[in-house]
Amino acid sequence: MAFSKDQVIDFIYNEARMLDEGRYDEWLSLWLEDGHYWMPLDYKQTDPHLVTSLLYEDMFMLRLRVERLNGARTFSQKPKSRCHHVIQRPFVDEMTEDRIVTNTSMHYVETRLDEQFLLALTAVHELAVVDGALRIANKRVDILNSDAAFGNIQLLP
Amino acid sequence: MRTASEITAMFTGPQVHRDVYTSPEIYRLEMKHLFANTWVFVGHESQTPNKGDYFTTQIGDQPVIQVRHSDGEIYVLFNRCPHKGTKIAIDREGNTGKFFRCPYHAWSFKTNGCLLAIPLKKGYEDTGFSESESAKGMTPVGAVRNYRGFVFARLAPEGIGFEDYFGDSLSSIDNMVDRSPEGRLEIAGPPLRYMHKCNWKMLVENQTDTCHPMVAHESSAGTAVNIWEEMGNPEPRPPAMEIIAPFMSPYEFFEKMGIRTWPNGHGHTGVHHSIHSDYSAIPGYFDALSEAYGEERAKSILDENRHNTVYFPNIMIKGPIQQLRNFIPLGPDKTLVESYIYRLVGAPDQLLARTAMYNRMINAPTSIVGHDDLEMYERAQEGLMSNGMEWVNVQRLRTEAEDFSQETVENGTTERQMRNQFDAWVKFMTVSMEGA
């Protein structure tokens, strides 16, 4: 079935809400099995493999990341962090039968104990339609100051 | 101001005083003495491959520029104009052409620092300017040495020589570079930059702390193993398993891997084997290495799987994965960690891909492994403010009358390397103090 532009935009909003509310199992189920979550280190980085990125994670790593957050001995998450995405209406840059690309500006806030920080970022989602549902094929998150020195960024911008 | 004997008293052998991590005064003395008297890592030569290429960094708290001069040599200059002190280079890297030009009053300097020109130079005639410090141009650091591509500097004009300072510890750099079929490394992209609200020495100590991985990293490495088992132990193992799971190795593994210490605070974990020993072979790599060195020598190069080599005071290298971490002090409780990776020139790309993966999985601000390390350092930095106890214990597997002037290999869970670092800390802190 074909999706409307509004349905695509709702999908992006819903994904951000899942992350903010810590509904990680639901969030993982949005992904295709061979998807990658990429967060480049360098401005306009083109290669995820032969230079360092902040993140370039396959489903195994994303599962591990999510499962770790709930672990009994996850010391950096005692107490737990919280996060908050404020997103601008996504641009739908490409839309065919089976491939959709969106570009979304966001402000991301993460907090733990007395600390809170803000990141400005652009998320590019590559979506696929599988069995009549929208799924994330790949996601790239460019942090505006990706080359700055950060402390812990523990949840998912 | 502390005297040399007060500094010496801060390390007793089994204990070190908490002021070495928390005191702003000790920190200032470290910047003045320790980081001036030791050989400190600056950068890699491939960061400035062409004439006029430069990059900016710090030696201790001193802003410096590494630059390739017109004669092809690498110079390290203090990053300030000899006129009013303006920083000459602000961007992290670039090419300055044949000269540096200060953006404030257009004084210009050759890329070896020598003064080239001053606008309206007549104004300095008969002022005694030519006798001044400023007339010499940008000040070079005390001494520079490029060892197999790695550039080190000593700020102090006089002091211990490079070979005397590092001695046989250079074998770890040799092994990392020898792993290239062409005997050459090349920087691969910008470093990860990770800010730590803790003293720089906590990071350096942790590099040879083999009793923490299975505890602090259980949440990442232990969970990785569990997920893989739930999946039915699929082979080939997911890349994350190959890299993260060895952190969960039992104490016995770390005990048997051994720790070697060298004089002047250098040392490494992973003498007999390490968490890097069981990585899968990359097709074509051994052939390329054998062609370059012969099969026997290629084997012996790859049989060294040193885990972390600390070059005192503030870097660590991982030979088997071509990584260097620079622990740059920014204050008594603030440290910038820059994690660099290098390409083995002439080796398959897959090796570099694994190196890049290791760097982001373990050492990024977004790393699920790094998160727990930083949590421990920051808790320690806060905990040390407690007046309930003034000393930190570094006693594990200590013997009476330890002689740090001798190279040793010991049980891999000893804290000898931490004590070795504090022995060197006292030595290079006090060597330039009055009454030392």
XYZ file of C-alpha atoms in Angstrom:
593
model
C 0.000 0.000 0.000
C 1.103 3.523 -0.597
C 1.637 5.882 2.309
C 0.650 9.510 2.391
C 3.142 12.214 3.239
C 1.323 12.793 6.534
C 1.668 9.131 7.486
C 5.392 9.297 6.804
C 5.729 12.421 8.927
C 3.724 10.822 11.751
C 6.083 7.854 11.645
C 9.075 10.135 12.282
C 7.275 11.867 15.161
C 6.266 8.539 16.682
C 9.816 7.211 16.529
C 11.107 10.233 18.475
C 8.366 9.747 21.052
C 9.305 6.074 21.534
C 12.889 7.124 22.314
C 11.758 9.849 24.715
C 9.439 7.459 26.537
C 12.029 4.663 26.636
C 9.861 2.262 24.601
C 12.947 0.596 23.174
C 11.546 -2.804 22.264
C 8.905 -1.103 20.183
C 11.597 1.128 18.705
C 13.797 -1.844 17.738
C 10.835 -3.455 15.984
C 10.735 -0.474 13.597
C 14.088 -1.477 12.116
C 14.935 -3.747 9.223
C 17.331 -6.526 10.251
C 20.212 -5.151 8.127
C 19.733 -1.512 9.095
C 22.426 0.785 10.488
C 22.212 3.726 12.854
C 25.002 6.103 11.844
C 26.201 9.164 13.721
C 29.209 10.672 11.927
C 32.095 12.277 13.800
C 33.061 14.693 11.049
C 31.031 17.392 9.335
C 29.689 16.026 6.037
C 31.438 12.681 6.572
C 30.887 10.282 3.675
C 32.577 7.082 4.895
C 31.280 5.125 7.896
C 33.917 2.376 7.660
C 37.493 3.631 7.336
C 37.358 6.660 9.619
C 35.861 6.884 13.081
C 32.217 7.701 13.666
C 30.440 8.389 16.932
C 28.112 5.480 16.133
C 27.722 3.047 13.286
C 25.655 0.269 14.763
C 23.998 -2.803 13.348
C 21.014 -4.513 14.954
C 23.198 -6.604 17.270
C 24.806 -3.446 18.702
C 21.475 -1.621 18.953
C 19.938 -4.579 20.796
C 22.962 -4.657 23.097
C 22.691 -0.905 23.689
C 19.007 -1.182 24.564
C 19.355 -4.257 26.735
C 22.277 -2.723 28.619
C 20.152 0.270 29.593
C 17.988 -2.046 31.687
C 20.822 -4.108 33.193
C 21.267 -4.510 36.944
C 24.947 -3.520 36.759
C 24.775 -0.650 34.294
C 26.568 1.758 36.601
C 26.476 4.821 34.359
C 22.681 4.449 34.289
C 22.238 4.529 38.058
C 20.307 6.756 38.163
C 18.957 6.580 34.628
C 19.235 9.328 32.006
C 16.193 10.859 30.356
C 15.937 12.440 26.920
C 13.701 14.750 24.975
C 13.449 15.387 21.217
C 11.868 18.566 19.866
C 11.417 18.026 16.155
C 10.686 20.266 13.256
C 8.236 19.062 10.613
C 10.212 16.562 8.504
C 11.005 17.231 4.855
C 10.058 14.282 2.705
C 12.881 14.396 0.171
C 12.146 11.235 -1.747
C 9.068 9.081 -1.998
C 8.656 6.056 -4.249
C 6.699 2.818 -3.892
C 9.263 1.161 -1.636
C 11.740 3.861 -0.591
C 11.201 7.065 1.339
C 13.856 9.529 2.534
C 13.128 12.191 5.127
C 15.243 14.984 6.595
C 14.361 16.235 10.057
C 15.892 18.975 12.231
C 15.749 18.296 15.959
C 16.876 19.612 19.282
C 17.859 16.810 21.627
C 18.111 17.230 25.385
C 19.583 14.577 27.670
C 19.686 14.778 31.434
C 20.943 12.818 34.417
C 21.322 13.983 38.023
C 22.158 17.716 37.924
C 23.527 17.685 34.391
C 21.638 18.523 31.202
C 22.898 19.195 27.686
C 21.454 20.194 24.347
C 22.395 18.918 20.888
C 21.141 20.315 17.595
C 20.935 17.656 14.934
C 19.638 16.609 11.548
C 18.258 13.108 11.169
C 17.999 11.510 7.748
C 15.730 8.475 7.702
C 15.714 5.983 4.890
C 12.400 4.156 5.190
C 11.184 1.043 3.439
C 7.709 -0.405 3.053
C 7.664 -4.056 4.140
C 4.457 -6.093 4.412
C 2.419 -2.919 4.276
C 4.287 -1.219 7.129
C 6.871 1.538 7.270
C 10.248 0.371 8.579
C 13.605 2.065 9.168
C 16.139 0.833 6.608
C 18.877 3.224 7.794
C 19.132 6.324 9.957
C 21.850 8.962 9.898
C 22.097 11.549 12.648
C 24.390 14.530 12.095
C 25.052 16.471 15.266
C 25.676 20.136 14.446
C 28.864 20.210 16.548
C 29.812 16.561 15.996
C 33.523 17.427 16.185
C 33.238 19.024 19.640
C 34.424 17.258 22.788
C 31.448 15.730 24.605
C 30.977 14.015 27.924
C 28.765 10.926 27.989
C 25.931 10.864 25.456
C 24.110 7.821 26.829
C 20.755 7.620 25.092
C 19.889 7.942 21.389
C 19.828 11.426 19.772
C 54.665 26.352 47.165
C 55.498 22.693 47.767
C 59.094 21.628 48.189
C 60.675 18.666 46.446
C 60.587 16.676 49.662
C 56.869 17.345 50.084
C 56.248 16.103 46.528
C 58.339 13.008 47.174
C 56.326 12.266 50.315
C 53.087 12.094 48.297
C 54.014 8.625 46.978
C 54.953 6.146 49.675
C 55.081 2.986 47.537
C 51.837 1.307 48.629
C 49.911 4.595 48.673
C 49.596 7.898 46.863
C 48.131 11.044 48.406
C 44.774 12.165 47.048
C 46.108 15.695 46.447
C 47.868 14.429 43.317
C 44.402 14.081 41.758
C 42.550 16.997 43.321
C 44.892 19.866 44.205
C 45.021 22.865 41.831
C 48.497 23.628 43.184
C 49.807 20.153 42.338
C 48.244 20.495 38.908
C 50.099 23.788 38.312
C 53.344 22.145 39.401
C 52.703 19.255 37.011
C 52.288 21.694 34.149
C 55.435 23.594 35.147
C 57.706 20.647 35.914
C 56.365 17.236 34.866
C 55.125 18.228 31.406
C 58.277 20.301 30.779
C 60.819 17.661 31.775
C 59.285 14.606 30.085
C 58.956 13.688 26.400
C 55.327 14.344 25.541
C 53.465 13.140 22.445
C 52.587 15.910 19.989
C 51.172 14.282 16.839
C 51.861 11.954 13.929
C 53.958 13.105 10.982
C 51.163 12.140 8.556
C 49.018 14.890 10.106
C 51.409 17.370 8.474
C 52.570 15.582 5.291
C 53.362 18.636 3.127
C 55.449 21.768 3.568
C 53.444 24.414 5.389
C 50.998 21.850 6.856
C 50.345 22.420 10.524
C 48.131 21.249 13.300
C 47.498 22.681 16.739
C 47.525 20.820 20.034
C 48.743 21.081 23.613
C 51.723 19.825 25.590
C 50.374 19.884 29.117
C 48.674 23.299 29.250
C 50.942 24.794 26.587
C 49.373 25.539 23.187
C 51.735 24.397 20.428
C 51.831 24.045 16.647
C 53.286 21.045 14.840
C 54.395 22.298 11.419
C 56.299 20.934 8.386
C 59.042 23.431 7.474
C 60.400 24.121 3.977
C 63.343 21.789 4.672
C 60.871 18.906 5.188
C 61.516 18.708 8.935
C 58.796 18.902 11.565
C 59.019 21.783 14.029
C 57.027 22.269 17.216
C 56.466 25.927 18.141
C 54.688 27.624 21.003
C 51.439 28.933 19.553
C 51.762 32.641 20.386
C 52.916 35.729 18.595
C 56.128 37.103 20.160
C 54.567 40.569 19.912
C 51.349 40.632 21.973
C 50.746 36.959 22.598
C 47.983 36.388 20.038
C 47.575 32.744 19.093
C 48.955 32.372 15.575
C 46.871 29.347 14.539
C 43.350 28.736 15.789
C 41.975 26.018 13.494
C 42.843 22.429 14.349
C 44.777 21.954 11.121
C 45.626 23.655 7.858
C 48.347 24.779 5.488
C 50.001 28.112 6.110
C 52.094 28.237 2.922
C 55.663 29.522 3.337
C 55.052 31.528 6.503
C 52.783 32.187 9.475
C 51.263 35.644 9.658
C 49.801 37.010 12.874
C 46.286 38.323 12.183
C 46.687 41.191 14.709
C 49.658 43.296 13.428
C 50.895 41.181 10.507
C 54.187 40.115 12.012
C 55.251 37.128 9.944
C 57.395 34.097 10.672
C 59.045 31.325 8.702
C 57.605 27.879 9.393
C 60.562 27.160 11.703
C 59.458 30.146 13.814
C 62.140 32.662 12.744
C 60.947 36.246 12.391
C 60.413 37.073 8.708
C 58.989 40.597 8.599
C 57.314 43.336 10.638
C 55.319 46.156 8.996
C 56.884 49.626 9.567
C 59.988 47.966 10.922
C 61.699 51.368 11.085
C 59.733 52.073 14.229
C 61.917 49.559 16.067
C 65.244 51.091 15.016
C 67.377 52.272 17.920
C 64.915 50.804 20.416
C 67.060 47.814 21.320
C 64.438 45.583 19.675
C 66.970 43.396 17.888
C 68.308 42.314 21.280
C 64.835 41.402 22.558
C 63.291 37.975 22.890
C 60.564 39.036 20.468
C 63.046 39.596 17.630
C 63.795 35.872 17.538
C 60.289 35.051 16.377
C 58.027 32.246 17.535
C 59.678 30.161 20.254
C 60.393 26.511 19.474
C 59.982 23.912 22.212
C 63.120 22.582 23.916
C 63.598 19.480 21.798
C 61.696 17.494 19.151
C 62.071 13.897 18.031
C 60.209 12.125 15.241
C 60.318 8.415 16.070
C 58.987 6.269 13.217
C 56.371 8.915 12.482
C 55.415 9.752 16.063
C 56.445 13.265 17.059
C 57.445 13.832 20.684
C 58.675 17.033 22.308
C 60.375 18.073 25.517
C 59.473 21.625 26.494
C 62.576 22.129 28.628
C 65.704 23.087 26.624
C 67.844 20.816 28.807
C 66.962 17.419 30.204
C 66.839 13.697 29.644
C 67.496 12.510 26.090
C 64.818 10.751 24.024
C 66.478 7.310 24.013
C 67.292 7.457 27.723
C 63.741 8.468 28.496
C 61.951 5.755 26.509
C 64.588 2.978 26.322
C 63.189 -0.423 25.334
C 59.587 0.776 25.631
C 59.928 1.965 22.017
C 59.470 -1.706 21.052
C 55.700 -1.153 21.290
C 55.789 1.651 18.703
C 58.102 -0.519 16.596
C 55.615 -3.396 16.658
C 52.711 -1.136 15.694
C 54.632 0.342 12.744
C 56.143 -3.010 11.687
C 52.610 -4.308 11.219
C 52.494 -2.214 8.045
C 54.001 -4.112 5.090
C 55.644 -0.796 4.179
C 56.707 0.022 7.743
C 54.596 3.165 7.749
C 51.425 4.438 9.415
C 49.045 7.105 8.226
C 46.480 9.021 10.247
C 42.897 7.953 9.425
C 40.543 10.865 9.988
C 39.979 13.108 12.985
C 40.189 11.762 16.546
C 37.270 11.059 18.819
C 37.189 13.836 21.420
C 35.769 12.839 24.801
C 35.627 15.208 27.788
C 36.251 13.725 31.238
C 35.585 15.534 34.497
C 38.439 13.836 36.294
C 42.186 14.051 36.735
C 44.296 12.959 33.756
C 46.210 10.377 35.803
C 43.055 8.348 36.493
C 42.817 7.689 32.774
C 46.489 6.779 32.453
C 46.275 4.397 35.415
C 43.183 2.719 34.043
C 45.102 1.655 30.911
C 46.910 -1.030 32.909
C 44.121 -1.715 35.405
C 43.206 -5.296 34.579
C 40.897 -5.834 37.552
C 38.153 -3.517 36.291
C 36.987 -4.786 32.864
C 34.917 -7.742 34.095
C 33.364 -5.551 36.793
C 32.819 -2.103 35.293
C 32.068 -3.445 31.800
C 29.795 -6.315 32.740
C 26.825 -4.273 31.524
C 28.196 -4.074 27.975
C 30.499 -7.083 27.537
C 28.419 -9.434 29.709
C 25.210 -8.427 27.952
C 26.870 -8.956 24.549
C 27.769 -12.521 25.521
C 24.222 -13.167 26.787
C 22.579 -11.896 23.607
C 24.900 -13.974 21.447
C 24.075 -17.084 23.482
C 20.345 -16.377 23.209
C 20.841 -16.193 19.434
C 22.336 -19.724 19.570
C 26.045 -18.745 19.317
C 25.990 -17.922 15.580
C 29.282 -18.000 13.659
C 30.923 -15.926 12.408
C 30.439 -13.969 15.592
C 28.963 -10.501 15.205
C 31.784 -7.901 15.088
C 30.630 -6.511 18.421
C 31.258 -9.898 20.023
C 34.811 -10.082 18.693
C 35.647 -6.658 20.084
C 33.593 -6.280 23.263
C 33.213 -9.833 24.621
C 36.932 -10.305 25.577
C 36.436 -7.588 28.219
C 34.493 -10.244 30.158
C 37.472 -12.628 30.279
C 38.002 -14.064 33.773
C 40.606 -12.804 36.260
C 42.822 -15.766 35.411
C 43.061 -14.568 31.793
C 44.281 -11.156 32.899
C 46.624 -12.612 35.531
C 48.320 -14.777 32.920
C 48.564 -12.092 30.253
C 51.307 -10.360 32.251
C 52.418 -6.759 32.710
C 55.830 -5.421 31.711
C 57.221 -2.220 33.170
C 60.121 -0.136 31.929
C 62.003 2.670 33.730
C 60.598 6.239 33.636
C 56.969 5.249 34.008
C 56.381 3.240 30.823
C 54.731 -0.166 30.751
C 52.263 -2.435 29.013
C 49.659 -5.092 29.618
C 49.366 -8.188 27.435
C 52.873 -9.661 27.482
C 51.916 -13.260 26.646
C 48.460 -12.761 25.116
C 45.724 -10.146 25.317
C 42.128 -9.289 24.513
C 43.371 -8.603 20.959
C 44.902 -12.080 20.437
C 41.902 -13.889 18.990
C 40.736 -11.527 16.273
C 39.881 -13.287 13.027
C 42.483 -13.224 10.249
C 41.966 -10.673 7.465
C 42.371 -12.230 3.979
C 45.544 -11.128 2.205
C 47.157 -9.434 5.202
C 49.552 -12.172 6.273
C 50.625 -12.670 2.650
C 51.394 -8.973 2.262
C 53.358 -8.960 5.519
C 55.270 -12.156 4.591
C 56.196 -10.710 1.234
C 57.618 -7.645 2.941
C 59.442 -9.300 5.847
C 59.595 -13.062 5.198
C 57.211 -15.512 6.811
C 59.117 -16.015 10.045
C 59.482 -12.333 10.815
C 55.862 -11.696 9.799
C 54.771 -14.345 12.307
C 56.836 -12.865 15.104
C 55.419 -9.384 14.428
C 51.861 -10.716 14.657
C 52.632 -12.882 17.704
C 53.079 -9.728 19.772
C 49.592 -8.807 20.952
C 50.393 -6.118 23.471
C 47.200 -4.753 24.904
C 47.806 -1.218 26.244
C 51.232 0.412 26.233
C 51.485 3.520 28.403
C 54.093 6.079 27.437
C 54.439 8.230 30.498
C 53.135 10.782 31.123
C 49.980 10.831 29.032
C 49.465 8.554 26.046
C 48.497 4.945 25.458
C 48.935 2.977 22.234
C 47.370 -0.292 21.088
C 49.748 -1.920 18.612
C 47.422 -4.689 17.368
C 44.720 -2.199 16.413
C 46.797 0.889 15.580
C 45.199 3.244 18.040
C 46.661 6.053 20.155
C 44.856 7.803 22.997
C 46.101 11.169 24.193
C 45.027 12.195 27.711
C 45.331 15.962 27.571
C 45.124 17.661 30.981
C 42.862 20.733 31.083
C 42.694 21.162 34.866
C 43.030 19.116 38.063
C 39.570 17.670 37.412
C 39.270 17.995 33.642
C 40.841 15.902 30.878
C 40.285 15.825 27.138
C 40.766 12.359 25.651
C 41.602 12.255 21.956
C 41.516 8.793 20.378
C 43.342 8.529 17.044
C 43.487 5.646 14.585
C 46.073 4.879 11.897
C 46.111 3.020 8.612
C 48.764 0.323 8.154
C 50.073 1.464 4.774
C 50.024 -1.476 2.364
C 47.554 -3.572 4.413
C 43.956 -4.468 3.437
C 41.230 -1.907 4.251
C 39.425 -4.481 6.418
C 42.062 -3.996 9.123
C 41.401 -0.281 9.237
C 37.651 -0.943 9.296
C 38.111 -3.085 12.426
C 40.298 -0.403 13.998
C 37.678 2.285 13.313
C 35.026 -0.016 14.763
C 37.063 -0.574 17.917
C 37.571 3.149 18.341
C 33.881 4.021 18.137
C 32.641 0.981 20.104
C 35.031 1.495 23.022
C 36.250 5.099 23.099
C 33.502 7.383 21.786
C 31.396 9.652 24.013
C 28.547 7.510 22.685
C 30.259 4.216 23.607
C 28.433 1.865 25.962
C 31.857 0.749 27.221
C 33.301 4.236 27.696
C 30.197 5.340 29.621
C 30.989 3.033 32.520
C 34.684 4.001 32.631
C 33.859 7.696 32.769
C 31.258 7.016 35.453
C 33.968 5.385 37.602
C 36.492 8.206 37.105
C 33.969 10.894 37.936
C 32.771 9.031 41.017
C 36.418 8.707 42.115
C 37.068 12.407 41.526
C 34.081 13.239 43.737
C 34.844 10.522 46.279
C 38.405 11.753 46.774
C 37.018 14.968 48.253
C 35.997 12.888 51.272
C 38.124 13.652 54.309
C 37.489 10.209 55.728
C 40.724 9.007 54.146
C 43.556 10.905 52.463
C 45.401 8.124 50.655
C 44.736 6.046 47.534
C 45.848 2.419 47.615
C 48.067 1.065 44.817
C 49.423 -1.912 46.758
C 48.261 -4.895 44.715
C 51.068 -7.483 44.289
C 53.634 -5.045 45.653
C 56.896 -6.401 46.961
C 59.238 -4.619 49.348
C 62.092 -2.675 47.747
C 60.648 -2.523 44.243
C 63.265 -1.266 41.817
C 61.645 0.751 39.055
C 64.947 1.256 37.252
C 64.713 -2.390 36.162
C 62.495 -3.816 33.431
C 60.240 -6.531 34.850
C 57.467 -8.859 33.745
C 54.948 -9.768 36.429
C 51.476 -11.161 37.057
C 49.019 -9.303 34.832
C 46.934 -8.023 37.722
C 49.752 -6.225 39.521
C 49.460 -2.507 40.153
C 53.201 -2.182 39.667
C 52.775 -0.100 36.508
C 50.712 2.446 38.483
C 53.487 2.588 41.085
C 56.022 2.826 38.258
C 54.158 5.876 36.970
C 54.210 7.542 40.375
C 57.903 6.776 40.750
C 58.482 8.603 37.448
C 56.023 11.318 38.501
C 58.107 12.117 41.573
C 61.320 12.003 39.545
C 60.242 14.415 36.806
C 58.235 16.677 39.122
C 61.213 17.293 41.394
C 64.164 17.198 38.968
C 63.825 20.919 38.220
C 62.731 21.995 41.712
C 65.053 23.840 44.031
C 66.526 21.637 46.730
C 65.832 18.487 44.706
